[in-house]
Amino acid sequence: MHSVDHTTVAEAGDRLADAERTRTPCEPVRDLIGAHDIDSAYAVQQHNAAAARAAGRRVVGRKIGLTSPAVQAQLGVDQPDFGVLYADMDVTAAPQVPIRRLLQPKIEAEVAFILSRAINEPITAATAPHYVRDVIAAFEIVDSRVADWNITLADTIADNASSGLFVLGDRVDISRVPDLAAVAMTLTGDDGATLSHGSGRDCLGSPFNALAWLANTALRFRDPLRAGDVVLSGALGPMVPVAPGHTYTASINGIGSVTAAFSAH
């Protein structure tokens, strides 16, 4: 049970929603809900998610954040978090990613899953593949409504886990998927220089561990993952600040590649 009242939850949610609507980053919300009150932070996230659904936005899945031990150490946390993915966040089909939709974007390469069926019972990393149809090389374009990325755990959870947009690239059927803990990722800029690299082990030991954590957490929130959901499992390497007008490509061996070209303005 979260410790702050509904009025405070709504105030924090409105601050973040106003920042998104006006394209003006806001102050952190930890002054309202505390820096480490995870339950209150998810209450803020759910407040804004309910408003988004009421406004007609369609939920298509979830994203997992804070899967890297280094990032967890930076924020002083020992667990991942999650946010909601909406249909309008999928810019896979766009010729360019519209930079104007973003405030202070960074890009990270991930493994994404498309679920073959709902997950209505607890799972493990070993059983997670039984619920997956496709494994995809993906970009998550993370963003923060909080000015200067001045975030604690509570700020990022309240801000929909710092979600922005996402791009889905090459995919493989689950029957042909490699050992996801062992896959290597390289993210390059348009000059071919390597900007980030890592492996499946950098995502909670394996992206399947991340999927199991999310599925089981969603059950506790009484909002289980559904057939067809997109799940972004978490970064395979450090995130990279986005420069307008530039193009980024990530390759994940055994799965394929993904490219995102950003508009200049």
PDB file of N, CA and C in Angstrom, residues 9-74:
ATOM      1  N   VAL A   9      -0.819  11.784  -5.136  1.00  0.00           N
ATOM      2  CA  VAL A   9      -0.561  10.967  -6.321  1.00  0.00           C
ATOM      3  C   VAL A   9      -1.003  11.715  -7.585  1.00  0.00           C
ATOM      4  N   ALA A  10      -2.192  12.292  -7.549  1.00  0.00           N
ATOM      5  CA  ALA A  10      -2.710  13.028  -8.703  1.00  0.00           C
ATOM      6  C   ALA A  10      -1.846  14.252  -9.002  1.00  0.00           C
ATOM      7  N   GLU A  11      -1.376  14.931  -7.967  1.00  0.00           N
ATOM      8  CA  GLU A  11      -0.539  16.116  -8.168  1.00  0.00           C
ATOM      9  C   GLU A  11       0.769  15.743  -8.856  1.00  0.00           C
ATOM     10  N   ALA A  12       1.374  14.649  -8.406  1.00  0.00           N
ATOM     11  CA  ALA A  12       2.614  14.184  -9.039  1.00  0.00           C
ATOM     12  C   ALA A  12       2.361  13.760 -10.484  1.00  0.00           C
ATOM     13  N   GLY A  13       1.270  13.025 -10.699  1.00  0.00           N
ATOM     14  CA  GLY A  13       0.932  12.594 -12.051  1.00  0.00           C
ATOM     15  C   GLY A  13       0.687  13.759 -12.979  1.00  0.00           C
ATOM     16  N   ASP A  14      -0.011  14.775 -12.482  1.00  0.00           N
ATOM     17  CA  ASP A  14      -0.318  15.942 -13.316  1.00  0.00           C
ATOM     18  C   ASP A  14       0.947  16.722 -13.666  1.00  0.00           C
ATOM     19  N   ARG A  15       1.892  16.782 -12.724  1.00  0.00           N
ATOM     20  CA  ARG A  15       3.154  17.488 -13.020  1.00  0.00           C
ATOM     21  C   ARG A  15       3.872  16.835 -14.197  1.00  0.00           C
ATOM     22  N   LEU A  16       3.931  15.498 -14.186  1.00  0.00           N
ATOM     23  CA  LEU A  16       4.587  14.772 -15.280  1.00  0.00           C
ATOM     24  C   LEU A  16       3.791  14.877 -16.576  1.00  0.00           C
ATOM     25  N   ALA A  17       2.463  14.770 -16.486  1.00  0.00           N
ATOM     26  CA  ALA A  17       1.619  14.859 -17.680  1.00  0.00           C
ATOM     27  C   ALA A  17       1.710  16.250 -18.315  1.00  0.00           C
ATOM     28  N   ASP A  18       1.759  17.286 -17.477  1.00  0.00           N
ATOM     29  CA  ASP A  18       1.889  18.653 -17.998  1.00  0.00           C
ATOM     30  C   ASP A  18       3.229  18.826 -18.715  1.00  0.00           C
ATOM     31  N   ALA A  19       4.283  18.229 -18.167  1.00  0.00           N
ATOM     32  CA  ALA A  19       5.595  18.315 -18.812  1.00  0.00           C
ATOM     33  C   ALA A  19       5.560  17.671 -20.196  1.00  0.00           C
ATOM     34  N   GLU A  20       4.892  16.526 -20.283  1.00  0.00           N
ATOM     35  CA  GLU A  20       4.796  15.854 -21.583  1.00  0.00           C
ATOM     36  C   GLU A  20       3.968  16.676 -22.560  1.00  0.00           C
ATOM     37  N   ARG A  21       2.857  17.225 -22.086  1.00  0.00           N
ATOM     38  CA  ARG A  21       1.959  17.972 -22.974  1.00  0.00           C
ATOM     39  C   ARG A  21       2.594  19.279 -23.462  1.00  0.00           C
ATOM     40  N   THR A  22       3.300  19.967 -22.581  1.00  0.00           N
ATOM     41  CA  THR A  22       3.871  21.270 -22.932  1.00  0.00           C
ATOM     42  C   THR A  22       5.281  21.167 -23.505  1.00  0.00           C
ATOM     43  N   ARG A  23       5.847  19.956 -23.531  1.00  0.00           N
ATOM     44  CA  ARG A  23       7.216  19.717 -23.987  1.00  0.00           C
ATOM     45  C   ARG A  23       8.213  20.509 -23.154  1.00  0.00           C
ATOM     46  N   THR A  24       7.920  20.663 -21.882  1.00  0.00           N
ATOM     47  CA  THR A  24       8.793  21.409 -20.971  1.00  0.00           C
ATOM     48  C   THR A  24       9.117  20.524 -19.769  1.00  0.00           C
ATOM     49  N   PRO A  25      10.366  20.093 -19.619  1.00  0.00           N
ATOM     50  CA  PRO A  25      10.703  19.232 -18.478  1.00  0.00           C
ATOM     51  C   PRO A  25      10.361  19.889 -17.147  1.00  0.00           C
ATOM     52  N   CYS A  26      10.011  19.045 -16.191  1.00  0.00           N
ATOM     53  CA  CYS A  26       9.541  19.533 -14.900  1.00  0.00           C
ATOM     54  C   CYS A  26      10.530  19.187 -13.787  1.00  0.00           C
ATOM     55  N   GLU A  27      10.218  19.677 -12.605  1.00  0.00           N
ATOM     56  CA  GLU A  27      10.986  19.308 -11.427  1.00  0.00           C
ATOM     57  C   GLU A  27      10.677  17.844 -11.070  1.00  0.00           C
ATOM     58  N   PRO A  28      11.577  17.152 -10.379  1.00  0.00           N
ATOM     59  CA  PRO A  28      11.287  15.788  -9.931  1.00  0.00           C
ATOM     60  C   PRO A  28      10.025  15.752  -9.067  1.00  0.00           C
ATOM     61  N   VAL A  29       9.433  14.553  -8.962  1.00  0.00           N
ATOM     62  CA  VAL A  29       8.233  14.410  -8.128  1.00  0.00           C
ATOM     63  C   VAL A  29       8.544  13.818  -6.763  1.00  0.00           C
ATOM     64  N   ARG A  30       9.815  13.575  -6.492  1.00  0.00           N
ATOM     65  CA  ARG A  30      10.161  12.979  -5.196  1.00  0.00           C
ATOM     66  C   ARG A  30       9.867  13.913  -4.028  1.00  0.00           C
ATOM     67  N   ASP A  31       9.725  15.225  -4.293  1.00  0.00           N
ATOM     68  CA  ASP A  31       9.336  16.123  -3.209  1.00  0.00           C
ATOM     69  C   ASP A  31       7.919  15.848  -2.741  1.00  0.00           C
ATOM     70  N   LEU A  32       7.126  15.194  -3.613  1.00  0.00           N
ATOM     71  CA  LEU A  32       5.744  14.868  -3.272  1.00  0.00           C
ATOM     72  C   LEU A  32       5.607  13.457  -2.719  1.00  0.00           C
ATOM     73  N   ILE A  33       6.334  12.498  -3.310  1.00  0.00           N
ATOM     74  CA  ILE A  33       6.095  11.090  -2.953  1.00  0.00           C
ATOM     75  C   ILE A  33       7.277  10.439  -2.258  1.00  0.00           C
ATOM     76  N   GLY A  34       8.392  11.146  -2.127  1.00  0.00           N
ATOM     77  CA  GLY A  34       9.576  10.531  -1.526  1.00  0.00           C
ATOM     78  C   GLY A  34      10.428   9.858  -2.590  1.00  0.00           C
ATOM     79  N   ALA A  35      11.719   9.771  -2.334  1.00  0.00           N
ATOM     80  CA  ALA A  35      12.661   9.263  -3.335  1.00  0.00           C
ATOM     81  C   ALA A  35      12.643   7.746  -3.459  1.00  0.00           C
ATOM     82  N   HIS A  36      12.145   7.052  -2.441  1.00  0.00           N
ATOM     83  CA  HIS A  36      12.259   5.593  -2.430  1.00  0.00           C
ATOM     84  C   HIS A  36      10.918   4.898  -2.183  1.00  0.00           C
ATOM     85  N   ASP A  37       9.816   5.641  -2.302  1.00  0.00           N
ATOM     86  CA  ASP A  37       8.490   5.056  -2.074  1.00  0.00           C
ATOM     87  C   ASP A  37       7.996   4.433  -3.383  1.00  0.00           C
ATOM     88  N   ILE A  38       8.378   3.170  -3.572  1.00  0.00           N
ATOM     89  CA  ILE A  38       8.091   2.491  -4.837  1.00  0.00           C
ATOM     90  C   ILE A  38       6.583   2.356  -5.047  1.00  0.00           C
ATOM     91  N   ASP A  39       5.845   2.007  -4.018  1.00  0.00           N
ATOM     92  CA  ASP A  39       4.400   1.819  -4.168  1.00  0.00           C
ATOM     93  C   ASP A  39       3.716   3.117  -4.602  1.00  0.00           C
ATOM     94  N   SER A  40       4.107   4.232  -3.991  1.00  0.00           N
ATOM     95  CA  SER A  40       3.508   5.513  -4.386  1.00  0.00           C
ATOM     96  C   SER A  40       3.905   5.875  -5.820  1.00  0.00           C
ATOM     97  N   ALA A  41       5.136   5.563  -6.189  1.00  0.00           N
ATOM     98  CA  ALA A  41       5.591   5.859  -7.547  1.00  0.00           C
ATOM     99  C   ALA A  41       4.775   5.089  -8.579  1.00  0.00           C
ATOM    100  N   TYR A  42       4.521   3.799  -8.313  1.00  0.00           N
ATOM    101  CA  TYR A  42       3.677   3.037  -9.242  1.00  0.00           C
ATOM    102  C   TYR A  42       2.241   3.551  -9.222  1.00  0.00           C
ATOM    103  N   ALA A  43       1.778   4.053  -8.101  1.00  0.00           N
ATOM    104  CA  ALA A  43       0.435   4.636  -8.059  1.00  0.00           C
ATOM    105  C   ALA A  43       0.349   5.852  -8.979  1.00  0.00           C
ATOM    106  N   VAL A  44       1.413   6.659  -9.019  1.00  0.00           N
ATOM    107  CA  VAL A  44       1.453   7.802  -9.936  1.00  0.00           C
ATOM    108  C   VAL A  44       1.445   7.308 -11.389  1.00  0.00           C
ATOM    109  N   GLN A  45       2.284   6.296 -11.672  1.00  0.00           N
ATOM    110  CA  GLN A  45       2.317   5.732 -13.023  1.00  0.00           C
ATOM    111  C   GLN A  45       0.936   5.233 -13.441  1.00  0.00           C
ATOM    112  N   GLN A  46       0.264   4.515 -12.533  1.00  0.00           N
ATOM    113  CA  GLN A  46      -1.062   3.970 -12.846  1.00  0.00           C
ATOM    114  C   GLN A  46      -2.104   5.078 -13.006  1.00  0.00           C
ATOM    115  N   HIS A  47      -1.974   6.159 -12.241  1.00  0.00           N
ATOM    116  CA  HIS A  47      -2.872   7.310 -12.375  1.00  0.00           C
ATOM    117  C   HIS A  47      -2.789   7.872 -13.794  1.00  0.00           C
ATOM    118  N   ASN A  48      -1.556   8.061 -14.293  1.00  0.00           N
ATOM    119  CA  ASN A  48      -1.403   8.610 -15.638  1.00  0.00           C
ATOM    120  C   ASN A  48      -1.756   7.594 -16.716  1.00  0.00           C
ATOM    121  N   ALA A  49      -1.518   6.308 -16.441  1.00  0.00           N
ATOM    122  CA  ALA A  49      -1.900   5.281 -17.417  1.00  0.00           C
ATOM    123  C   ALA A  49      -3.422   5.207 -17.564  1.00  0.00           C
ATOM    124  N   ALA A  50      -4.136   5.334 -16.459  1.00  0.00           N
ATOM    125  CA  ALA A  50      -5.606   5.331 -16.525  1.00  0.00           C
ATOM    126  C   ALA A  50      -6.105   6.523 -17.334  1.00  0.00           C
ATOM    127  N   ALA A  51      -5.483   7.692 -17.131  1.00  0.00           N
ATOM    128  CA  ALA A  51      -5.871   8.884 -17.894  1.00  0.00           C
ATOM    129  C   ALA A  51      -5.559   8.697 -19.379  1.00  0.00           C
ATOM    130  N   ALA A  52      -4.418   8.057 -19.682  1.00  0.00           N
ATOM    131  CA  ALA A  52      -4.055   7.826 -21.084  1.00  0.00           C
ATOM    132  C   ALA A  52      -5.043   6.890 -21.761  1.00  0.00           C
ATOM    133  N   ARG A  53      -5.419   5.822 -21.065  1.00  0.00           N
ATOM    134  CA  ARG A  53      -6.394   4.888 -21.646  1.00  0.00           C
ATOM    135  C   ARG A  53      -7.746   5.576 -21.842  1.00  0.00           C
ATOM    136  N   ALA A  54      -8.122   6.405 -20.883  1.00  0.00           N
ATOM    137  CA  ALA A  54      -9.396   7.125 -21.003  1.00  0.00           C
ATOM    138  C   ALA A  54      -9.380   8.084 -22.193  1.00  0.00           C
ATOM    139  N   ALA A  55      -8.194   8.582 -22.529  1.00  0.00           N
ATOM    140  CA  ALA A  55      -8.059   9.495 -23.667  1.00  0.00           C
ATOM    141  C   ALA A  55      -7.935   8.743 -24.996  1.00  0.00           C
ATOM    142  N   GLY A  56      -7.943   7.397 -24.937  1.00  0.00           N
ATOM    143  CA  GLY A  56      -7.944   6.605 -26.156  1.00  0.00           C
ATOM    144  C   GLY A  56      -6.619   5.973 -26.529  1.00  0.00           C
ATOM    145  N   ARG A  57      -5.594   6.147 -25.704  1.00  0.00           N
ATOM    146  CA  ARG A  57      -4.327   5.494 -26.017  1.00  0.00           C
ATOM    147  C   ARG A  57      -4.449   3.996 -25.727  1.00  0.00           C
ATOM    148  N   ARG A  58      -3.878   3.186 -26.626  1.00  0.00           N
ATOM    149  CA  ARG A  58      -4.021   1.728 -26.531  1.00  0.00           C
ATOM    150  C   ARG A  58      -2.729   1.107 -26.013  1.00  0.00           C
ATOM    151  N   VAL A  59      -2.854   0.310 -24.949  1.00  0.00           N
ATOM    152  CA  VAL A  59      -1.694  -0.376 -24.377  1.00  0.00           C
ATOM    153  C   VAL A  59      -1.328  -1.571 -25.250  1.00  0.00           C
ATOM    154  N   VAL A  60      -0.037  -1.669 -25.613  1.00  0.00           N
ATOM    155  CA  VAL A  60       0.419  -2.790 -26.445  1.00  0.00           C
ATOM    156  C   VAL A  60       1.486  -3.627 -25.757  1.00  0.00           C
ATOM    157  N   GLY A  61       1.865  -3.262 -24.536  1.00  0.00           N
ATOM    158  CA  GLY A  61       2.864  -4.064 -23.843  1.00  0.00           C
ATOM    159  C   GLY A  61       3.518  -3.291 -22.718  1.00  0.00           C
ATOM    160  N   ARG A  62       4.727  -3.740 -22.331  1.00  0.00           N
ATOM    161  CA  ARG A  62       5.463  -3.133 -21.214  1.00  0.00           C
ATOM    162  C   ARG A  62       6.933  -3.027 -21.576  1.00  0.00           C
ATOM    163  N   LYS A  63       7.601  -2.149 -20.850  1.00  0.00           N
ATOM    164  CA  LYS A  63       9.053  -2.064 -20.926  1.00  0.00           C
ATOM    165  C   LYS A  63       9.632  -2.339 -19.544  1.00  0.00           C
ATOM    166  N   ILE A  64      10.796  -2.953 -19.527  1.00  0.00           N
ATOM    167  CA  ILE A  64      11.511  -3.212 -18.286  1.00  0.00           C
ATOM    168  C   ILE A  64      12.714  -2.285 -18.248  1.00  0.00           C
ATOM    169  N   GLY A  65      12.919  -1.639 -17.116  1.00  0.00           N
ATOM    170  CA  GLY A  65      14.057  -0.756 -16.942  1.00  0.00           C
ATOM    171  C   GLY A  65      14.907  -1.188 -15.763  1.00  0.00           C
ATOM    172  N   LEU A  66      16.058  -0.529 -15.621  1.00  0.00           N
ATOM    173  CA  LEU A  66      16.976  -0.793 -14.500  1.00  0.00           C
ATOM    174  C   LEU A  66      17.390  -2.264 -14.443  1.00  0.00           C
ATOM    175  N   THR A  67      17.668  -2.834 -15.600  1.00  0.00           N
ATOM    176  CA  THR A  67      18.106  -4.232 -15.648  1.00  0.00           C
ATOM    177  C   THR A  67      19.622  -4.359 -15.579  1.00  0.00           C
ATOM    178  N   SER A  68      20.332  -3.248 -15.717  1.00  0.00           N
ATOM    179  CA  SER A  68      21.786  -3.276 -15.692  1.00  0.00           C
ATOM    180  C   SER A  68      22.293  -3.064 -14.266  1.00  0.00           C
ATOM    181  N   PRO A  69      23.189  -3.918 -13.774  1.00  0.00           N
ATOM    182  CA  PRO A  69      23.742  -3.724 -12.432  1.00  0.00           C
ATOM    183  C   PRO A  69      24.371  -2.344 -12.253  1.00  0.00           C
ATOM    184  N   ALA A  70      24.999  -1.815 -13.313  1.00  0.00           N
ATOM    185  CA  ALA A  70      25.644  -0.503 -13.215  1.00  0.00           C
ATOM    186  C   ALA A  70      24.606   0.595 -12.987  1.00  0.00           C
ATOM    187  N   VAL A  71      23.495   0.520 -13.726  1.00  0.00           N
ATOM    188  CA  VAL A  71      22.455   1.533 -13.570  1.00  0.00           C
ATOM    189  C   VAL A  71      21.777   1.394 -12.208  1.00  0.00           C
ATOM    190  N   GLN A  72      21.550   0.146 -11.770  1.00  0.00           N
ATOM    191  CA  GLN A  72      20.980  -0.065 -10.436  1.00  0.00           C
ATOM    192  C   GLN A  72      21.873   0.565  -9.368  1.00  0.00           C
ATOM    193  N   ALA A  73      23.185   0.387  -9.523  1.00  0.00           N
ATOM    194  CA  ALA A  73      24.117   0.959  -8.556  1.00  0.00           C
ATOM    195  C   ALA A  73      24.057   2.482  -8.572  1.00  0.00           C
ATOM    196  N   GLN A  74      23.927   3.067  -9.779  1.00  0.00           N
ATOM    197  CA  GLN A  74      23.830   4.526  -9.899  1.00  0.00           C
ATOM    198  C   GLN A  74      22.647   5.069  -9.107  1.00  0.00           C
TER     199      GLN A  74
END
